[in-house]
Amino acid sequence: MSLNSPIFLKQSEENNSKFVETKQSQTTSIASEDPLQNLCLASQEVLQKAQQSGRSKCLRCGGSRMFYCYTCYVPVENVPIEQIPLVKLPLKIDIIKHPNETNGKSTAIHAKLLAPEFVNIYTYPCIPEYEEKDHEVALVFPGPQSISIKDISFHLQKRIQNNVRGKNDDPDKPSFKRKRTEEQQFCDLNDSKCKGTPLKKIIFIDSTWNQTNKIFTDERLQGLLQVELKTRKTCFWRHQKGKPDTFLSTIEAIYYFLVDYHTDILKEKYRGQYDNLLFFYSFMYQLIKNAKCSGDKETAKLTH
């Protein structure tokens, strides 16, 4: 049979197609087994050594902790702070933590440890005042009023325009002066020269999903623009039963928000700039995964 015969070519195409499908299936399988495998992370050798040596002392409060102190927000004695990566963020982050949220189980601490200049954690009912800044602040929380990340700038620009119109809606001021003032203070949404990134701060709620309602319904958070992460799935080892896999842990929500913000709002190619926000998270994920596979319950306990 000629190698160029239609039958041979057809068999060759089918074999190639099956090979590609098999490779894609294998890649998908590996990614689903380890969704954090392709992160651009700093060396985690310091965490490996700390895990082997066990708990260590917090140099501030003296408490015995694993990797870091969740009350002082600093690494423990056997994790030198100079070996912990620092992440630069494009905006500020406020985390409102439920008072009943267990500090030792909160992944919000990771953000404060890795981006201390950009992250603040408040314990409810302590909430900063956002009333005069609702045009530059957004809350990440799912709901019917939530928008996608790519629409943030549009909605905040509309708030800026509405605020300016409201301030200049003075019946005693001549109409031509009101119009001139408006032109000076804000730009049309369709004017490409004026399009910017008005968002300066993003808010996250750190709580179990059953406890979030108390914080979310607080009047100090009402009226803020709501943003929802609809396409990401959690790999958190403490995922709450009965909740969809799109309900993320706090550090996952922060990380995925920033990745999407970088590409959809800043319009820049993402090159792993925020991957180190998952420095502790990815290490614990792998540690627990390995412990479960080997049946090592004691190792899994060390991460709590």
PDB file of C-alpha atoms in Angstrom:
ATOM      1  CA  MET A   1       0.000   0.000   0.000  1.00  0.00           C
ATOM      2  CA  SER A   2       1.346   3.415  -0.951  1.00  0.00           C
ATOM      3  CA  LEU A   3       2.226   5.725   1.947  1.00  0.00           C
ATOM      4  CA  ASN A   4       0.360   8.470   0.128  1.00  0.00           C
ATOM      5  CA  SER A   5      -2.857   6.517  -0.235  1.00  0.00           C
ATOM      6  CA  PRO A   6      -6.062   8.123   1.122  1.00  0.00           C
ATOM      7  CA  ILE A   7      -6.510   5.282   3.630  1.00  0.00           C
ATOM      8  CA  PHE A   8      -3.038   5.794   5.110  1.00  0.00           C
ATOM      9  CA  LEU A   9      -3.461   9.578   5.284  1.00  0.00           C
ATOM     10  CA  LYS A  10      -6.810   9.183   7.010  1.00  0.00           C
ATOM     11  CA  GLN A  11      -5.359   6.771   9.584  1.00  0.00           C
ATOM     12  CA  SER A  12      -2.415   9.121  10.146  1.00  0.00           C
ATOM     13  CA  GLU A  13      -4.741  12.093  10.752  1.00  0.00           C
ATOM     14  CA  GLU A  14      -6.836  10.045  13.185  1.00  0.00           C
ATOM     15  CA  ASN A  15      -3.736   8.930  15.089  1.00  0.00           C
ATOM     16  CA  ASN A  16      -2.434  12.518  15.307  1.00  0.00           C
ATOM     17  CA  SER A  17      -5.824  13.728  16.484  1.00  0.00           C
ATOM     18  CA  LYS A  18      -5.962  11.045  19.187  1.00  0.00           C
ATOM     19  CA  PHE A  19      -2.421  11.934  20.273  1.00  0.00           C
ATOM     20  CA  VAL A  20      -3.294  15.632  20.611  1.00  0.00           C
ATOM     21  CA  GLU A  21      -6.483  14.810  22.524  1.00  0.00           C
ATOM     22  CA  THR A  22      -4.551  12.512  24.863  1.00  0.00           C
ATOM     23  CA  LYS A  23      -1.890  15.172  25.555  1.00  0.00           C
ATOM     24  CA  GLN A  24      -4.570  17.824  26.166  1.00  0.00           C
ATOM     25  CA  SER A  25      -6.419  15.447  28.481  1.00  0.00           C
ATOM     26  CA  GLN A  26      -3.213  14.726  30.400  1.00  0.00           C
ATOM     27  CA  THR A  27      -2.423  18.436  30.691  1.00  0.00           C
ATOM     28  CA  THR A  28      -5.946  19.206  31.893  1.00  0.00           C
ATOM     29  CA  SER A  29      -5.758  16.358  34.383  1.00  0.00           C
ATOM     30  CA  ILE A  30      -2.432  17.580  35.802  1.00  0.00           C
ATOM     31  CA  ALA A  31      -3.724  21.148  36.040  1.00  0.00           C
ATOM     32  CA  SER A  32      -6.878  20.042  37.841  1.00  0.00           C
ATOM     33  CA  GLU A  33      -4.821  17.960  40.258  1.00  0.00           C
ATOM     34  CA  ASP A  34      -2.449  20.821  40.976  1.00  0.00           C
ATOM     35  CA  PRO A  35      -3.962  24.186  39.910  1.00  0.00           C
ATOM     36  CA  LEU A  36      -1.101  26.088  41.559  1.00  0.00           C
ATOM     37  CA  GLN A  37       1.726  24.346  39.713  1.00  0.00           C
ATOM     38  CA  ASN A  38       2.586  27.104  37.212  1.00  0.00           C
ATOM     39  CA  LEU A  39       2.987  30.015  39.625  1.00  0.00           C
ATOM     40  CA  CYS A  40       6.088  32.216  39.483  1.00  0.00           C
ATOM     41  CA  LEU A  41       7.089  31.915  43.138  1.00  0.00           C
ATOM     42  CA  ALA A  42      10.110  32.846  45.210  1.00  0.00           C
ATOM     43  CA  SER A  43      12.053  29.918  46.654  1.00  0.00           C
ATOM     44  CA  GLN A  44      10.033  28.123  49.316  1.00  0.00           C
ATOM     45  CA  GLU A  45      13.106  26.464  50.811  1.00  0.00           C
ATOM     46  CA  VAL A  46      12.730  28.601  53.927  1.00  0.00           C
ATOM     47  CA  LEU A  47       9.237  27.135  54.467  1.00  0.00           C
ATOM     48  CA  GLN A  48      10.465  23.623  53.845  1.00  0.00           C
ATOM     49  CA  LYS A  49      13.117  24.012  56.550  1.00  0.00           C
ATOM     50  CA  ALA A  50      10.594  25.586  58.939  1.00  0.00           C
ATOM     51  CA  GLN A  51       8.143  22.759  58.365  1.00  0.00           C
ATOM     52  CA  GLN A  52      10.812  20.178  59.183  1.00  0.00           C
ATOM     53  CA  SER A  53      11.885  21.960  62.376  1.00  0.00           C
ATOM     54  CA  GLY A  54       8.305  22.513  63.588  1.00  0.00           C
ATOM     55  CA  ARG A  55       6.747  25.430  65.426  1.00  0.00           C
ATOM     56  CA  SER A  56       8.812  28.467  66.344  1.00  0.00           C
ATOM     57  CA  LYS A  57       8.510  31.585  68.479  1.00  0.00           C
ATOM     58  CA  CYS A  58       7.023  34.892  67.396  1.00  0.00           C
ATOM     59  CA  LEU A  59       9.620  37.553  68.153  1.00  0.00           C
ATOM     60  CA  ARG A  60       6.889  40.056  69.060  1.00  0.00           C
ATOM     61  CA  CYS A  61       4.397  38.217  71.261  1.00  0.00           C
ATOM     62  CA  GLY A  62       6.383  35.072  72.046  1.00  0.00           C
ATOM     63  CA  GLY A  63       3.617  32.776  70.835  1.00  0.00           C
ATOM     64  CA  SER A  64       4.386  29.376  69.336  1.00  0.00           C
ATOM     65  CA  ARG A  65       3.422  29.391  65.651  1.00  0.00           C
ATOM     66  CA  MET A  66       4.033  27.636  62.351  1.00  0.00           C
ATOM     67  CA  PHE A  67       5.577  29.807  59.615  1.00  0.00           C
ATOM     68  CA  TYR A  68       4.089  33.115  60.834  1.00  0.00           C
ATOM     69  CA  CYS A  69       2.269  34.747  63.730  1.00  0.00           C
ATOM     70  CA  TYR A  70      -1.380  35.276  62.840  1.00  0.00           C
ATOM     71  CA  THR A  71      -1.876  37.905  65.556  1.00  0.00           C
ATOM     72  CA  CYS A  72       1.235  40.030  64.912  1.00  0.00           C
ATOM     73  CA  TYR A  73       1.316  39.485  61.123  1.00  0.00           C
ATOM     74  CA  VAL A  74       5.048  38.666  61.057  1.00  0.00           C
ATOM     75  CA  PRO A  75       7.075  35.545  60.218  1.00  0.00           C
ATOM     76  CA  VAL A  76       8.266  33.473  63.193  1.00  0.00           C
ATOM     77  CA  GLU A  77      11.857  33.164  64.373  1.00  0.00           C
ATOM     78  CA  ASN A  78      12.894  30.303  62.078  1.00  0.00           C
ATOM     79  CA  VAL A  79      11.494  32.067  58.977  1.00  0.00           C
ATOM     80  CA  PRO A  80      13.832  35.042  58.325  1.00  0.00           C
ATOM     81  CA  ILE A  81      11.790  37.979  57.075  1.00  0.00           C
ATOM     82  CA  GLU A  82      14.361  38.781  54.370  1.00  0.00           C
ATOM     83  CA  GLN A  83      13.595  35.398  52.783  1.00  0.00           C
ATOM     84  CA  ILE A  84       9.884  36.202  52.486  1.00  0.00           C
ATOM     85  CA  PRO A  85       8.913  37.878  49.174  1.00  0.00           C
ATOM     86  CA  LEU A  86       7.371  41.340  49.129  1.00  0.00           C
ATOM     87  CA  VAL A  87       4.630  41.962  46.580  1.00  0.00           C
ATOM     88  CA  LYS A  88       3.867  45.369  45.110  1.00  0.00           C
ATOM     89  CA  LEU A  89       0.185  45.892  44.382  1.00  0.00           C
ATOM     90  CA  PRO A  90      -1.505  48.370  41.989  1.00  0.00           C
ATOM     91  CA  LEU A  91      -3.979  49.528  44.661  1.00  0.00           C
ATOM     92  CA  LYS A  92      -4.732  49.395  48.385  1.00  0.00           C
ATOM     93  CA  ILE A  93      -6.659  46.551  49.993  1.00  0.00           C
ATOM     94  CA  ASP A  94      -8.872  46.621  53.094  1.00  0.00           C
ATOM     95  CA  ILE A  95      -9.906  43.318  54.645  1.00  0.00           C
ATOM     96  CA  ILE A  96     -12.868  43.302  57.049  1.00  0.00           C
ATOM     97  CA  LYS A  97     -12.555  40.222  59.242  1.00  0.00           C
ATOM     98  CA  HIS A  98     -15.440  38.679  61.152  1.00  0.00           C
ATOM     99  CA  PRO A  99     -14.676  38.579  64.908  1.00  0.00           C
ATOM    100  CA  ASN A 100     -15.524  34.871  65.020  1.00  0.00           C
ATOM    101  CA  GLU A 101     -13.164  34.007  62.189  1.00  0.00           C
ATOM    102  CA  THR A 102     -10.322  31.894  63.603  1.00  0.00           C
ATOM    103  CA  ASN A 103      -7.078  33.807  63.106  1.00  0.00           C
ATOM    104  CA  GLY A 104      -5.040  30.661  62.647  1.00  0.00           C
ATOM    105  CA  LYS A 105      -7.253  29.538  59.754  1.00  0.00           C
ATOM    106  CA  SER A 106      -7.533  32.886  57.982  1.00  0.00           C
ATOM    107  CA  THR A 107      -5.720  33.218  54.660  1.00  0.00           C
ATOM    108  CA  ALA A 108      -6.176  37.008  54.808  1.00  0.00           C
ATOM    109  CA  ILE A 109      -3.035  37.067  56.967  1.00  0.00           C
ATOM    110  CA  HIS A 110      -1.020  35.965  53.929  1.00  0.00           C
ATOM    111  CA  ALA A 111      -1.848  39.195  52.110  1.00  0.00           C
ATOM    112  CA  LYS A 112      -0.734  41.322  55.070  1.00  0.00           C
ATOM    113  CA  LEU A 113       2.514  39.348  55.397  1.00  0.00           C
ATOM    114  CA  LEU A 114       3.411  39.531  51.715  1.00  0.00           C
ATOM    115  CA  ALA A 115       2.164  43.037  50.853  1.00  0.00           C
ATOM    116  CA  PRO A 116       2.267  44.875  54.201  1.00  0.00           C
ATOM    117  CA  GLU A 117       2.384  48.376  52.694  1.00  0.00           C
ATOM    118  CA  PHE A 118      -0.770  47.789  50.656  1.00  0.00           C
ATOM    119  CA  VAL A 119      -2.980  45.703  52.953  1.00  0.00           C
ATOM    120  CA  ASN A 120      -4.869  46.607  56.135  1.00  0.00           C
ATOM    121  CA  ILE A 121      -6.962  44.185  58.210  1.00  0.00           C
ATOM    122  CA  TYR A 122      -9.862  45.408  60.358  1.00  0.00           C
ATOM    123  CA  THR A 123     -11.891  43.292  62.770  1.00  0.00           C
ATOM    124  CA  TYR A 124     -15.632  43.921  62.567  1.00  0.00           C
ATOM    125  CA  PRO A 125     -17.362  46.100  63.751  1.00  0.00           C
ATOM    126  CA  CYS A 126     -14.334  48.288  62.991  1.00  0.00           C
ATOM    127  CA  ILE A 127     -14.837  49.503  59.413  1.00  0.00           C
ATOM    128  CA  PRO A 128     -13.171  52.544  57.795  1.00  0.00           C
ATOM    129  CA  GLU A 129     -15.336  55.361  56.464  1.00  0.00           C
ATOM    130  CA  TYR A 130     -15.979  55.005  52.739  1.00  0.00           C
ATOM    131  CA  GLU A 131     -18.963  57.336  52.365  1.00  0.00           C
ATOM    132  CA  GLU A 132     -17.029  60.154  50.678  1.00  0.00           C
ATOM    133  CA  LYS A 133     -14.935  57.756  48.606  1.00  0.00           C
ATOM    134  CA  ASP A 134     -17.562  55.577  46.965  1.00  0.00           C
ATOM    135  CA  HIS A 135     -16.302  56.723  43.546  1.00  0.00           C
ATOM    136  CA  GLU A 136     -12.868  55.170  44.095  1.00  0.00           C
ATOM    137  CA  VAL A 137     -13.645  52.110  46.254  1.00  0.00           C
ATOM    138  CA  ALA A 138     -15.247  48.757  45.413  1.00  0.00           C
ATOM    139  CA  LEU A 139     -16.319  45.718  47.422  1.00  0.00           C
ATOM    140  CA  VAL A 140     -15.687  42.180  46.205  1.00  0.00           C
ATOM    141  CA  PHE A 141     -18.856  40.281  46.994  1.00  0.00           C
ATOM    142  CA  PRO A 142     -21.243  38.170  44.871  1.00  0.00           C
ATOM    143  CA  GLY A 143     -24.832  39.243  44.370  1.00  0.00           C
ATOM    144  CA  PRO A 144     -27.465  40.402  41.883  1.00  0.00           C
ATOM    145  CA  GLN A 145     -26.011  43.931  41.832  1.00  0.00           C
ATOM    146  CA  SER A 146     -22.429  42.785  41.292  1.00  0.00           C
ATOM    147  CA  ILE A 147     -20.525  43.680  38.135  1.00  0.00           C
ATOM    148  CA  SER A 148     -17.519  42.094  36.455  1.00  0.00           C
ATOM    149  CA  ILE A 149     -14.004  43.477  36.902  1.00  0.00           C
ATOM    150  CA  LYS A 150     -13.797  44.773  33.338  1.00  0.00           C
ATOM    151  CA  ASP A 151     -16.740  47.134  34.028  1.00  0.00           C
ATOM    152  CA  ILE A 152     -15.292  48.761  37.169  1.00  0.00           C
ATOM    153  CA  SER A 153     -13.826  51.859  35.518  1.00  0.00           C
ATOM    154  CA  PHE A 154     -17.027  52.589  33.614  1.00  0.00           C
ATOM    155  CA  HIS A 155     -19.219  52.470  36.721  1.00  0.00           C
ATOM    156  CA  LEU A 156     -16.819  54.489  38.880  1.00  0.00           C
ATOM    157  CA  GLN A 157     -16.511  57.144  36.177  1.00  0.00           C
ATOM    158  CA  LYS A 158     -20.297  57.417  36.140  1.00  0.00           C
ATOM    159  CA  ARG A 159     -20.249  57.987  39.898  1.00  0.00           C
ATOM    160  CA  ILE A 160     -17.645  60.714  39.488  1.00  0.00           C
ATOM    161  CA  GLN A 161     -19.785  62.458  36.901  1.00  0.00           C
ATOM    162  CA  ASN A 162     -22.920  62.140  39.021  1.00  0.00           C
ATOM    163  CA  ASN A 163     -21.108  63.554  42.053  1.00  0.00           C
ATOM    164  CA  VAL A 164     -19.842  66.535  40.086  1.00  0.00           C
ATOM    165  CA  ARG A 165     -23.269  67.202  38.571  1.00  0.00           C
ATOM    166  CA  GLY A 166     -24.812  67.024  42.028  1.00  0.00           C
ATOM    167  CA  LYS A 167     -22.354  69.539  43.464  1.00  0.00           C
ATOM    168  CA  ASN A 168     -22.894  71.945  40.587  1.00  0.00           C
ATOM    169  CA  ASP A 169     -26.661  71.646  40.509  1.00  0.00           C
ATOM    170  CA  ASP A 170     -27.089  75.114  42.004  1.00  0.00           C
ATOM    171  CA  PRO A 171     -30.227  76.952  40.783  1.00  0.00           C
ATOM    172  CA  ASP A 172     -28.691  80.323  41.704  1.00  0.00           C
ATOM    173  CA  LYS A 173     -25.694  79.773  39.445  1.00  0.00           C
ATOM    174  CA  PRO A 174     -26.079  80.813  35.766  1.00  0.00           C
ATOM    175  CA  SER A 175     -26.476  77.792  33.512  1.00  0.00           C
ATOM    176  CA  PHE A 176     -23.453  78.637  31.324  1.00  0.00           C
ATOM    177  CA  LYS A 177     -21.245  78.789  34.436  1.00  0.00           C
ATOM    178  CA  ARG A 178     -22.556  75.419  35.624  1.00  0.00           C
ATOM    179  CA  LYS A 179     -21.777  73.910  32.233  1.00  0.00           C
ATOM    180  CA  ARG A 180     -18.247  75.334  32.213  1.00  0.00           C
ATOM    181  CA  THR A 181     -17.593  74.047  35.726  1.00  0.00           C
ATOM    182  CA  GLU A 182     -18.691  70.573  34.721  1.00  0.00           C
ATOM    183  CA  GLU A 183     -16.418  70.597  31.691  1.00  0.00           C
ATOM    184  CA  GLN A 184     -13.498  71.593  33.853  1.00  0.00           C
ATOM    185  CA  GLN A 185     -14.067  68.967  36.520  1.00  0.00           C
ATOM    186  CA  PHE A 186     -14.824  65.815  34.579  1.00  0.00           C
ATOM    187  CA  CYS A 187     -14.444  64.275  31.146  1.00  0.00           C
ATOM    188  CA  ASP A 188     -16.878  62.430  28.962  1.00  0.00           C
ATOM    189  CA  LEU A 189     -16.784  58.641  29.391  1.00  0.00           C
ATOM    190  CA  ASN A 190     -16.139  58.224  25.682  1.00  0.00           C
ATOM    191  CA  ASP A 191     -13.157  60.580  25.636  1.00  0.00           C
ATOM    192  CA  SER A 192     -10.163  58.254  25.385  1.00  0.00           C
ATOM    193  CA  LYS A 193      -7.836  60.971  26.673  1.00  0.00           C
ATOM    194  CA  CYS A 194      -9.720  61.055  29.959  1.00  0.00           C
ATOM    195  CA  LYS A 195     -10.168  57.330  30.533  1.00  0.00           C
ATOM    196  CA  GLY A 196      -8.273  56.327  33.649  1.00  0.00           C
ATOM    197  CA  THR A 197      -8.378  53.939  36.555  1.00  0.00           C
ATOM    198  CA  PRO A 198     -10.364  55.670  39.303  1.00  0.00           C
ATOM    199  CA  LEU A 199     -10.273  52.595  41.559  1.00  0.00           C
ATOM    200  CA  LYS A 200      -7.893  53.200  44.467  1.00  0.00           C
ATOM    201  CA  LYS A 201      -9.011  50.637  47.020  1.00  0.00           C
ATOM    202  CA  ILE A 202     -10.696  47.250  47.024  1.00  0.00           C
ATOM    203  CA  ILE A 203     -12.466  45.688  50.030  1.00  0.00           C
ATOM    204  CA  PHE A 204     -12.699  41.997  50.917  1.00  0.00           C
ATOM    205  CA  ILE A 205     -14.710  40.312  53.673  1.00  0.00           C
ATOM    206  CA  ASP A 206     -12.820  37.613  55.573  1.00  0.00           C
ATOM    207  CA  SER A 207     -15.369  35.255  57.060  1.00  0.00           C
ATOM    208  CA  THR A 208     -17.108  31.934  56.591  1.00  0.00           C
ATOM    209  CA  TRP A 209     -19.839  32.307  53.993  1.00  0.00           C
ATOM    210  CA  ASN A 210     -22.498  31.733  56.630  1.00  0.00           C
ATOM    211  CA  GLN A 211     -21.235  34.730  58.612  1.00  0.00           C
ATOM    212  CA  THR A 212     -20.686  37.224  55.789  1.00  0.00           C
ATOM    213  CA  ASN A 213     -24.217  38.636  55.811  1.00  0.00           C
ATOM    214  CA  LYS A 214     -23.679  40.503  59.085  1.00  0.00           C
ATOM    215  CA  ILE A 215     -20.752  42.430  57.626  1.00  0.00           C
ATOM    216  CA  PHE A 216     -22.114  42.797  54.106  1.00  0.00           C
ATOM    217  CA  THR A 217     -25.378  44.370  55.307  1.00  0.00           C
ATOM    218  CA  ASP A 218     -23.589  46.920  57.502  1.00  0.00           C
ATOM    219  CA  GLU A 219     -24.744  50.402  56.469  1.00  0.00           C
ATOM    220  CA  ARG A 220     -21.150  51.576  56.088  1.00  0.00           C
ATOM    221  CA  LEU A 221     -20.700  49.215  53.146  1.00  0.00           C
ATOM    222  CA  GLN A 222     -24.030  49.975  51.513  1.00  0.00           C
ATOM    223  CA  GLY A 223     -23.904  51.881  48.258  1.00  0.00           C
ATOM    224  CA  LEU A 224     -20.422  50.703  47.347  1.00  0.00           C
ATOM    225  CA  LEU A 225     -19.817  49.247  43.926  1.00  0.00           C
ATOM    226  CA  GLN A 226     -19.915  45.429  44.137  1.00  0.00           C
ATOM    227  CA  VAL A 227     -17.611  43.232  42.086  1.00  0.00           C
ATOM    228  CA  GLU A 228     -17.913  39.494  41.609  1.00  0.00           C
ATOM    229  CA  LEU A 229     -15.348  36.891  40.538  1.00  0.00           C
ATOM    230  CA  LYS A 230     -17.531  34.516  38.550  1.00  0.00           C
ATOM    231  CA  THR A 231     -15.117  32.279  36.666  1.00  0.00           C
ATOM    232  CA  ARG A 232     -12.555  31.216  39.280  1.00  0.00           C
ATOM    233  CA  LYS A 233     -12.680  27.995  41.286  1.00  0.00           C
ATOM    234  CA  THR A 234     -11.240  27.358  44.723  1.00  0.00           C
ATOM    235  CA  CYS A 235      -8.668  24.738  45.679  1.00  0.00           C
ATOM    236  CA  PHE A 236      -8.920  25.599  49.382  1.00  0.00           C
ATOM    237  CA  TRP A 237      -8.502  22.559  51.625  1.00  0.00           C
ATOM    238  CA  ARG A 238     -11.146  23.902  54.044  1.00  0.00           C
ATOM    239  CA  HIS A 239     -13.822  24.468  51.411  1.00  0.00           C
ATOM    240  CA  GLN A 240     -17.231  24.711  53.057  1.00  0.00           C
ATOM    241  CA  LYS A 241     -19.625  21.883  52.280  1.00  0.00           C
ATOM    242  CA  GLY A 242     -22.724  22.834  50.355  1.00  0.00           C
ATOM    243  CA  LYS A 243     -21.103  25.925  48.810  1.00  0.00           C
ATOM    244  CA  PRO A 244     -20.197  26.216  45.102  1.00  0.00           C
ATOM    245  CA  ASP A 245     -16.541  25.881  44.149  1.00  0.00           C
ATOM    246  CA  THR A 246     -16.587  29.509  42.968  1.00  0.00           C
ATOM    247  CA  PHE A 247     -16.637  30.582  46.640  1.00  0.00           C
ATOM    248  CA  LEU A 248     -12.961  31.393  47.114  1.00  0.00           C
ATOM    249  CA  SER A 249     -10.762  31.689  50.174  1.00  0.00           C
ATOM    250  CA  THR A 250      -9.774  35.288  50.946  1.00  0.00           C
ATOM    251  CA  ILE A 251      -6.238  35.069  49.553  1.00  0.00           C
ATOM    252  CA  GLU A 252      -7.512  33.357  46.395  1.00  0.00           C
ATOM    253  CA  ALA A 253     -10.072  36.131  45.879  1.00  0.00           C
ATOM    254  CA  ILE A 254      -7.401  38.808  46.332  1.00  0.00           C
ATOM    255  CA  TYR A 255      -4.999  37.079  43.958  1.00  0.00           C
ATOM    256  CA  TYR A 256      -7.508  36.368  41.191  1.00  0.00           C
ATOM    257  CA  PHE A 257      -8.976  39.846  41.445  1.00  0.00           C
ATOM    258  CA  LEU A 258      -5.547  41.415  40.933  1.00  0.00           C
ATOM    259  CA  VAL A 259      -4.712  39.140  37.999  1.00  0.00           C
ATOM    260  CA  ASP A 260      -7.956  40.069  36.222  1.00  0.00           C
ATOM    261  CA  TYR A 261      -7.563  43.733  37.189  1.00  0.00           C
ATOM    262  CA  HIS A 262      -4.078  43.734  35.661  1.00  0.00           C
ATOM    263  CA  THR A 263      -5.279  42.427  32.313  1.00  0.00           C
ATOM    264  CA  ASP A 264      -8.819  43.859  32.075  1.00  0.00           C
ATOM    265  CA  ILE A 265      -8.289  47.317  33.608  1.00  0.00           C
ATOM    266  CA  LEU A 266      -4.583  48.097  33.389  1.00  0.00           C
ATOM    267  CA  LYS A 267      -4.523  46.417  29.964  1.00  0.00           C
ATOM    268  CA  GLU A 268      -1.119  44.896  30.602  1.00  0.00           C
ATOM    269  CA  LYS A 269       0.124  41.370  30.010  1.00  0.00           C
ATOM    270  CA  TYR A 270       0.246  39.389  33.216  1.00  0.00           C
ATOM    271  CA  ARG A 271       3.701  37.990  33.948  1.00  0.00           C
ATOM    272  CA  GLY A 272       3.238  36.602  37.448  1.00  0.00           C
ATOM    273  CA  GLN A 273       3.575  39.940  39.276  1.00  0.00           C
ATOM    274  CA  TYR A 274       1.182  38.892  42.066  1.00  0.00           C
ATOM    275  CA  ASP A 275       1.904  35.145  42.181  1.00  0.00           C
ATOM    276  CA  ASN A 276       3.874  35.470  45.418  1.00  0.00           C
ATOM    277  CA  LEU A 277       0.634  36.387  47.193  1.00  0.00           C
ATOM    278  CA  LEU A 278       0.153  32.604  47.121  1.00  0.00           C
ATOM    279  CA  PHE A 279       3.625  31.962  48.577  1.00  0.00           C
ATOM    280  CA  PHE A 280       2.283  30.493  51.844  1.00  0.00           C
ATOM    281  CA  TYR A 281      -0.993  29.262  50.391  1.00  0.00           C
ATOM    282  CA  SER A 282       0.553  27.142  47.629  1.00  0.00           C
ATOM    283  CA  PHE A 283       3.067  25.630  50.042  1.00  0.00           C
ATOM    284  CA  MET A 284       0.345  24.642  52.510  1.00  0.00           C
ATOM    285  CA  TYR A 285      -1.802  23.320  49.680  1.00  0.00           C
ATOM    286  CA  GLN A 286       0.985  21.014  48.503  1.00  0.00           C
ATOM    287  CA  LEU A 287       1.890  20.025  52.057  1.00  0.00           C
ATOM    288  CA  ILE A 288      -1.671  18.982  52.871  1.00  0.00           C
ATOM    289  CA  LYS A 289      -2.106  17.273  49.515  1.00  0.00           C
ATOM    290  CA  ASN A 290       1.029  15.183  50.115  1.00  0.00           C
ATOM    291  CA  ALA A 291      -0.009  14.446  53.698  1.00  0.00           C
ATOM    292  CA  LYS A 292      -3.427  13.199  52.568  1.00  0.00           C
ATOM    293  CA  CYS A 293      -1.835  10.968  49.950  1.00  0.00           C
ATOM    294  CA  SER A 294       0.532   9.434  52.499  1.00  0.00           C
ATOM    295  CA  GLY A 295      -2.012   9.392  55.321  1.00  0.00           C
ATOM    296  CA  ASP A 296       0.225  11.626  57.438  1.00  0.00           C
ATOM    297  CA  LYS A 297      -2.315  13.385  59.670  1.00  0.00           C
ATOM    298  CA  GLU A 298       0.347  14.982  61.872  1.00  0.00           C
ATOM    299  CA  THR A 299       1.913  16.843  58.943  1.00  0.00           C
ATOM    300  CA  ALA A 300      -1.502  18.195  57.926  1.00  0.00           C
ATOM    301  CA  LYS A 301      -2.085  19.461  61.471  1.00  0.00           C
ATOM    302  CA  LEU A 302       1.081  21.571  61.351  1.00  0.00           C
ATOM    303  CA  THR A 303      -0.495  23.877  58.771  1.00  0.00           C
ATOM    304  CA  HIS A 304      -3.425  24.782  61.033  1.00  0.00           C
TER     305      HIS A 304
END
